[in-house]
Amino acid sequence: MRITISGRNVDLGDRLKNQVNKKLGKLEKYFAPDTEARVVLSRRKDAEIIEVTIPTRNGFIRAEVSRLNMNRSCERHIAF
């Protein structure tokens, strides 16, 4: 599985990228190697948001988490 991480109004540091790769890496056994998971980390004035989208043959798998602290969101709420 390929994981594409992008950010909107967020500085994507190595720590955030590593956390996302670690969590989503657990899903690799369920998807074909050419499956692309798209992760968007964004910051708004009142919250930080993590969106994950994985296209499948039958549709999409999508998750979104909004928290005050992105590092804690990655650690606790992208639970696979």
mmCIF file of N, CA and C in Angstrom:
data_model
loop_
_atom_site.group_PDB
_atom_site.id
_atom_site.type_symbol
_atom_site.label_atom_id
_atom_site.label_comp_id
_atom_site.label_asym_id
_atom_site.label_seq_id
_atom_site.Cartn_x
_atom_site.Cartn_y
_atom_site.Cartn_z
ATOM 1 N N MET A 1 0.849 -1.171 0.000
ATOM 2 C CA MET A 1 0.000 0.000 0.000
ATOM 3 C C MET A 1 0.895 1.234 0.000
ATOM 4 N N ARG A 2 0.532 2.177 -0.848
ATOM 5 C CA ARG A 2 1.254 3.448 -0.897
ATOM 6 C C ARG A 2 0.489 4.465 -0.061
ATOM 7 N N ILE A 3 1.209 5.198 0.739
ATOM 8 C CA ILE A 3 0.587 6.202 1.599
ATOM 9 C C ILE A 3 1.079 7.576 1.157
ATOM 10 N N THR A 4 0.141 8.436 0.772
ATOM 11 C CA THR A 4 0.447 9.799 0.361
ATOM 12 C C THR A 4 -0.034 10.742 1.452
ATOM 13 N N ILE A 5 0.896 11.514 2.014
ATOM 14 C CA ILE A 5 0.569 12.429 3.103
ATOM 15 C C ILE A 5 0.754 13.860 2.608
ATOM 16 N N SER A 6 -0.280 14.671 2.799
ATOM 17 C CA SER A 6 -0.176 16.081 2.434
ATOM 18 C C SER A 6 -0.707 16.923 3.589
ATOM 19 N N GLY A 7 -0.355 18.197 3.577
ATOM 20 C CA GLY A 7 -0.770 19.078 4.650
ATOM 21 C C GLY A 7 -1.317 20.386 4.133
ATOM 22 N N ARG A 8 -2.287 20.898 4.849
ATOM 23 C CA ARG A 8 -2.846 22.226 4.574
ATOM 24 C C ARG A 8 -2.672 23.065 5.823
ATOM 25 N N ASN A 9 -1.882 24.110 5.724
ATOM 26 C CA ASN A 9 -1.586 24.989 6.856
ATOM 27 C C ASN A 9 -0.908 24.234 8.000
ATOM 28 N N VAL A 10 -0.170 23.181 7.653
ATOM 29 C CA VAL A 10 0.500 22.356 8.658
ATOM 30 C C VAL A 10 1.925 22.080 8.195
ATOM 31 N N ASP A 11 2.858 22.175 9.122
ATOM 32 C CA ASP A 11 4.236 21.785 8.844
ATOM 33 C C ASP A 11 4.346 20.285 9.096
ATOM 34 N N LEU A 12 4.517 19.516 8.026
ATOM 35 C CA LEU A 12 4.610 18.066 8.146
ATOM 36 C C LEU A 12 6.016 17.680 8.563
ATOM 37 N N GLY A 13 6.181 17.437 9.814
ATOM 38 C CA GLY A 13 7.479 17.015 10.312
ATOM 39 C C GLY A 13 7.629 15.506 10.192
ATOM 40 N N ASP A 14 8.844 15.046 10.415
ATOM 41 C CA ASP A 14 9.107 13.611 10.338
ATOM 42 C C ASP A 14 8.307 12.826 11.371
ATOM 43 N N ARG A 15 8.114 13.423 12.536
ATOM 44 C CA ARG A 15 7.379 12.718 13.592
ATOM 45 C C ARG A 15 5.941 12.428 13.166
ATOM 46 N N LEU A 16 5.258 13.437 12.614
ATOM 47 C CA LEU A 16 3.883 13.224 12.147
ATOM 48 C C LEU A 16 3.831 12.196 11.030
ATOM 49 N N LYS A 17 4.724 12.317 10.063
ATOM 50 C CA LYS A 17 4.743 11.367 8.946
ATOM 51 C C LYS A 17 4.996 9.945 9.440
ATOM 52 N N ASN A 18 5.911 9.790 10.380
ATOM 53 C CA ASN A 18 6.207 8.463 10.916
ATOM 54 C C ASN A 18 5.017 7.879 11.658
ATOM 55 N N GLN A 19 4.295 8.710 12.416
ATOM 56 C CA GLN A 19 3.116 8.232 13.134
ATOM 57 C C GLN A 19 2.040 7.752 12.169
ATOM 58 N N VAL A 20 1.791 8.535 11.126
ATOM 59 C CA VAL A 20 0.778 8.159 10.147
ATOM 60 C C VAL A 20 1.191 6.874 9.421
ATOM 61 N N ASN A 21 2.440 6.793 8.978
ATOM 62 C CA ASN A 21 2.913 5.588 8.292
ATOM 63 C C ASN A 21 2.842 4.362 9.186
ATOM 64 N N LYS A 22 3.160 4.528 10.456
ATOM 65 C CA LYS A 22 3.120 3.406 11.397
ATOM 66 C C LYS A 22 1.690 2.886 11.573
ATOM 67 N N LYS A 23 0.747 3.799 11.751
ATOM 68 C CA LYS A 23 -0.645 3.400 11.966
ATOM 69 C C LYS A 23 -1.264 2.791 10.706
ATOM 70 N N LEU A 24 -1.082 3.454 9.571
ATOM 71 C CA LEU A 24 -1.681 2.942 8.340
ATOM 72 C C LEU A 24 -0.950 1.712 7.808
ATOM 73 N N GLY A 25 0.305 1.562 8.169
ATOM 74 C CA GLY A 25 1.067 0.394 7.750
ATOM 75 C C GLY A 25 0.456 -0.901 8.237
ATOM 76 N N LYS A 26 -0.298 -0.836 9.326
ATOM 77 C CA LYS A 26 -0.957 -2.031 9.854
ATOM 78 C C LYS A 26 -2.041 -2.551 8.920
ATOM 79 N N LEU A 27 -2.510 -1.711 8.007
ATOM 80 C CA LEU A 27 -3.566 -2.107 7.073
ATOM 81 C C LEU A 27 -3.045 -2.776 5.804
ATOM 82 N N GLU A 28 -1.743 -2.775 5.596
ATOM 83 C CA GLU A 28 -1.178 -3.277 4.342
ATOM 84 C C GLU A 28 -1.595 -4.700 4.023
ATOM 85 N N LYS A 29 -1.778 -5.529 5.031
ATOM 86 C CA LYS A 29 -2.123 -6.923 4.785
ATOM 87 C C LYS A 29 -3.536 -7.090 4.220
ATOM 88 N N TYR A 30 -4.368 -6.057 4.318
ATOM 89 C CA TYR A 30 -5.747 -6.130 3.835
ATOM 90 C C TYR A 30 -5.945 -5.557 2.433
ATOM 91 N N PHE A 31 -4.919 -4.891 1.891
ATOM 92 C CA PHE A 31 -5.064 -4.223 0.600
ATOM 93 C C PHE A 31 -3.974 -4.681 -0.360
ATOM 94 N N ALA A 32 -4.258 -4.521 -1.649
ATOM 95 C CA ALA A 32 -3.273 -4.843 -2.685
ATOM 96 C C ALA A 32 -2.123 -3.834 -2.615
ATOM 97 N N PRO A 33 -0.931 -4.240 -3.070
ATOM 98 C CA PRO A 33 0.231 -3.340 -3.004
ATOM 99 C C PRO A 33 0.050 -2.027 -3.773
ATOM 100 N N ASP A 34 -0.805 -2.014 -4.792
ATOM 101 C CA ASP A 34 -0.986 -0.782 -5.572
ATOM 102 C C ASP A 34 -2.088 0.133 -5.021
ATOM 103 N N THR A 35 -2.676 -0.205 -3.873
ATOM 104 C CA THR A 35 -3.690 0.631 -3.244
ATOM 105 C C THR A 35 -3.030 1.888 -2.673
ATOM 106 N N GLU A 36 -3.660 3.028 -2.910
ATOM 107 C CA GLU A 36 -3.097 4.286 -2.419
ATOM 108 C C GLU A 36 -3.992 4.867 -1.328
ATOM 109 N N ALA A 37 -3.440 5.035 -0.155
ATOM 110 C CA ALA A 37 -4.140 5.697 0.949
ATOM 111 C C ALA A 37 -3.729 7.165 0.938
ATOM 112 N N ARG A 38 -4.719 8.057 0.923
ATOM 113 C CA ARG A 38 -4.441 9.488 0.930
ATOM 114 C C ARG A 38 -4.760 10.063 2.301
ATOM 115 N N VAL A 39 -3.778 10.736 2.884
ATOM 116 C CA VAL A 39 -3.933 11.333 4.207
ATOM 117 C C VAL A 39 -3.723 12.832 4.065
ATOM 118 N N VAL A 40 -4.670 13.597 4.594
ATOM 119 C CA VAL A 40 -4.558 15.056 4.572
ATOM 120 C C VAL A 40 -4.613 15.537 6.011
ATOM 121 N N LEU A 41 -3.566 16.230 6.420
ATOM 122 C CA LEU A 41 -3.498 16.845 7.735
ATOM 123 C C LEU A 41 -3.735 18.333 7.538
ATOM 124 N N SER A 42 -4.711 18.890 8.241
ATOM 125 C CA SER A 42 -5.007 20.305 8.045
ATOM 126 C C SER A 42 -5.236 20.992 9.383
ATOM 127 N N ARG A 43 -5.051 22.292 9.365
ATOM 128 C CA ARG A 43 -5.229 23.093 10.566
ATOM 129 C C ARG A 43 -6.208 24.216 10.250
ATOM 130 N N ARG A 44 -7.212 24.324 11.087
ATOM 131 C CA ARG A 44 -8.141 25.448 11.024
ATOM 132 C C ARG A 44 -7.978 26.234 12.314
ATOM 133 N N LYS A 45 -8.636 27.345 12.411
ATOM 134 C CA LYS A 45 -8.410 28.201 13.573
ATOM 135 C C LYS A 45 -8.822 27.551 14.889
ATOM 136 N N ASP A 46 -9.769 26.622 14.864
ATOM 137 C CA ASP A 46 -10.236 26.033 16.111
ATOM 138 C C ASP A 46 -9.875 24.560 16.289
ATOM 139 N N ALA A 47 -9.286 23.917 15.277
ATOM 140 C CA ALA A 47 -8.984 22.486 15.401
ATOM 141 C C ALA A 47 -7.990 22.041 14.340
ATOM 142 N N GLU A 48 -7.434 20.874 14.586
ATOM 143 C CA GLU A 48 -6.573 20.207 13.613
ATOM 144 C C GLU A 48 -7.295 18.951 13.159
ATOM 145 N N ILE A 49 -7.229 18.667 11.866
ATOM 146 C CA ILE A 49 -8.038 17.600 11.279
ATOM 147 C C ILE A 49 -7.147 16.624 10.519
ATOM 148 N N ILE A 50 -7.451 15.344 10.675
ATOM 149 C CA ILE A 50 -6.774 14.289 9.928
ATOM 150 C C ILE A 50 -7.831 13.560 9.125
ATOM 151 N N GLU A 51 -7.646 13.508 7.801
ATOM 152 C CA GLU A 51 -8.577 12.814 6.913
ATOM 153 C C GLU A 51 -7.823 11.685 6.220
ATOM 154 N N VAL A 52 -8.411 10.494 6.201
ATOM 155 C CA VAL A 52 -7.813 9.339 5.529
ATOM 156 C C VAL A 52 -8.827 8.822 4.523
ATOM 157 N N THR A 53 -8.406 8.646 3.272
ATOM 158 C CA THR A 53 -9.261 8.119 2.222
ATOM 159 C C THR A 53 -8.531 6.990 1.514
ATOM 160 N N ILE A 54 -9.195 5.832 1.420
ATOM 161 C CA ILE A 54 -8.632 4.678 0.728
ATOM 162 C C ILE A 54 -9.654 4.202 -0.295
ATOM 163 N N PRO A 55 -9.354 4.359 -1.592
ATOM 164 C CA PRO A 55 -10.281 3.866 -2.609
ATOM 165 C C PRO A 55 -10.213 2.340 -2.713
ATOM 166 N N THR A 56 -11.375 1.721 -2.907
ATOM 167 C CA THR A 56 -11.456 0.274 -3.104
ATOM 168 C C THR A 56 -12.269 -0.004 -4.361
ATOM 169 N N ARG A 57 -12.365 -1.257 -4.724
ATOM 170 C CA ARG A 57 -13.159 -1.602 -5.915
ATOM 171 C C ARG A 57 -14.626 -1.245 -5.750
ATOM 172 N N ASN A 58 -15.130 -1.321 -4.523
ATOM 173 C CA ASN A 58 -16.551 -1.114 -4.267
ATOM 174 C C ASN A 58 -16.902 0.263 -3.728
ATOM 175 N N GLY A 59 -15.928 1.149 -3.638
ATOM 176 C CA GLY A 59 -16.203 2.477 -3.105
ATOM 177 C C GLY A 59 -14.979 3.051 -2.411
ATOM 178 N N PHE A 60 -15.220 3.729 -1.305
ATOM 179 C CA PHE A 60 -14.145 4.373 -0.555
ATOM 180 C C PHE A 60 -14.261 4.015 0.919
ATOM 181 N N ILE A 61 -13.113 3.976 1.569
ATOM 182 C CA ILE A 61 -13.059 3.918 3.019
ATOM 183 C C ILE A 61 -12.545 5.283 3.449
ATOM 184 N N ARG A 62 -13.302 5.955 4.310
ATOM 185 C CA ARG A 62 -12.928 7.308 4.688
ATOM 186 C C ARG A 62 -13.096 7.493 6.188
ATOM 187 N N ALA A 63 -12.120 8.152 6.787
ATOM 188 C CA ALA A 63 -12.179 8.477 8.212
ATOM 189 C C ALA A 63 -11.692 9.902 8.402
ATOM 190 N N GLU A 64 -12.263 10.568 9.392
ATOM 191 C CA GLU A 64 -11.858 11.939 9.705
ATOM 192 C C GLU A 64 -11.881 12.123 11.215
ATOM 193 N N VAL A 65 -10.832 12.754 11.733
ATOM 194 C CA VAL A 65 -10.719 13.039 13.160
ATOM 195 C C VAL A 65 -10.380 14.507 13.316
ATOM 196 N N SER A 66 -11.062 15.154 14.240
ATOM 197 C CA SER A 66 -10.792 16.557 14.522
ATOM 198 C C SER A 66 -10.477 16.697 16.006
ATOM 199 N N ARG A 67 -9.316 17.255 16.296
ATOM 200 C CA ARG A 67 -8.864 17.427 17.673
ATOM 201 C C ARG A 67 -8.126 18.746 17.819
ATOM 202 N N LEU A 68 -7.835 19.101 19.045
ATOM 203 C CA LEU A 68 -7.076 20.316 19.295
ATOM 204 C C LEU A 68 -5.591 20.120 19.078
ATOM 205 N N ASN A 69 -5.081 18.874 19.180
ATOM 206 C CA ASN A 69 -3.662 18.592 19.045
ATOM 207 C C ASN A 69 -3.455 17.460 18.046
ATOM 208 N N MET A 70 -2.770 17.735 16.925
ATOM 209 C CA MET A 70 -2.617 16.752 15.867
ATOM 210 C C MET A 70 -1.765 15.554 16.283
ATOM 211 N N ASN A 71 -0.694 15.784 17.040
ATOM 212 C CA ASN A 71 0.135 14.663 17.463
ATOM 213 C C ASN A 71 -0.672 13.667 18.280
ATOM 214 N N ARG A 72 -1.507 14.154 19.165
ATOM 215 C CA ARG A 72 -2.335 13.255 19.967
ATOM 216 C C ARG A 72 -3.399 12.590 19.106
ATOM 217 N N SER A 73 -3.914 13.280 18.085
ATOM 218 C CA SER A 73 -4.900 12.670 17.193
ATOM 219 C C SER A 73 -4.292 11.494 16.448
ATOM 220 N N CYS A 74 -3.060 11.669 15.952
ATOM 221 C CA CYS A 74 -2.391 10.586 15.240
ATOM 222 C C CYS A 74 -2.157 9.405 16.160
ATOM 223 N N GLU A 75 -1.738 9.671 17.385
ATOM 224 C CA GLU A 75 -1.402 8.590 18.310
ATOM 225 C C GLU A 75 -2.644 7.830 18.769
ATOM 226 N N ARG A 76 -3.723 8.523 19.049
ATOM 227 C CA ARG A 76 -4.872 7.883 19.685
ATOM 228 C C ARG A 76 -6.026 7.552 18.763
ATOM 229 N N HIS A 77 -6.233 8.325 17.718
ATOM 230 C CA HIS A 77 -7.491 8.198 16.989
ATOM 231 C C HIS A 77 -7.360 7.566 15.614
ATOM 232 N N ILE A 78 -6.176 7.399 15.100
ATOM 233 C CA ILE A 78 -6.038 6.601 13.890
ATOM 234 C C ILE A 78 -5.678 5.206 14.394
ATOM 235 N N ALA A 79 -6.683 4.513 14.866
ATOM 236 C CA ALA A 79 -6.459 3.220 15.517
ATOM 237 C C ALA A 79 -6.878 2.094 14.584
ATOM 238 N N PHE A 80 -5.909 1.397 14.046
ATOM 239 C CA PHE A 80 -6.199 0.277 13.162
ATOM 240 C C PHE A 80 -5.638 -0.985 13.753
#
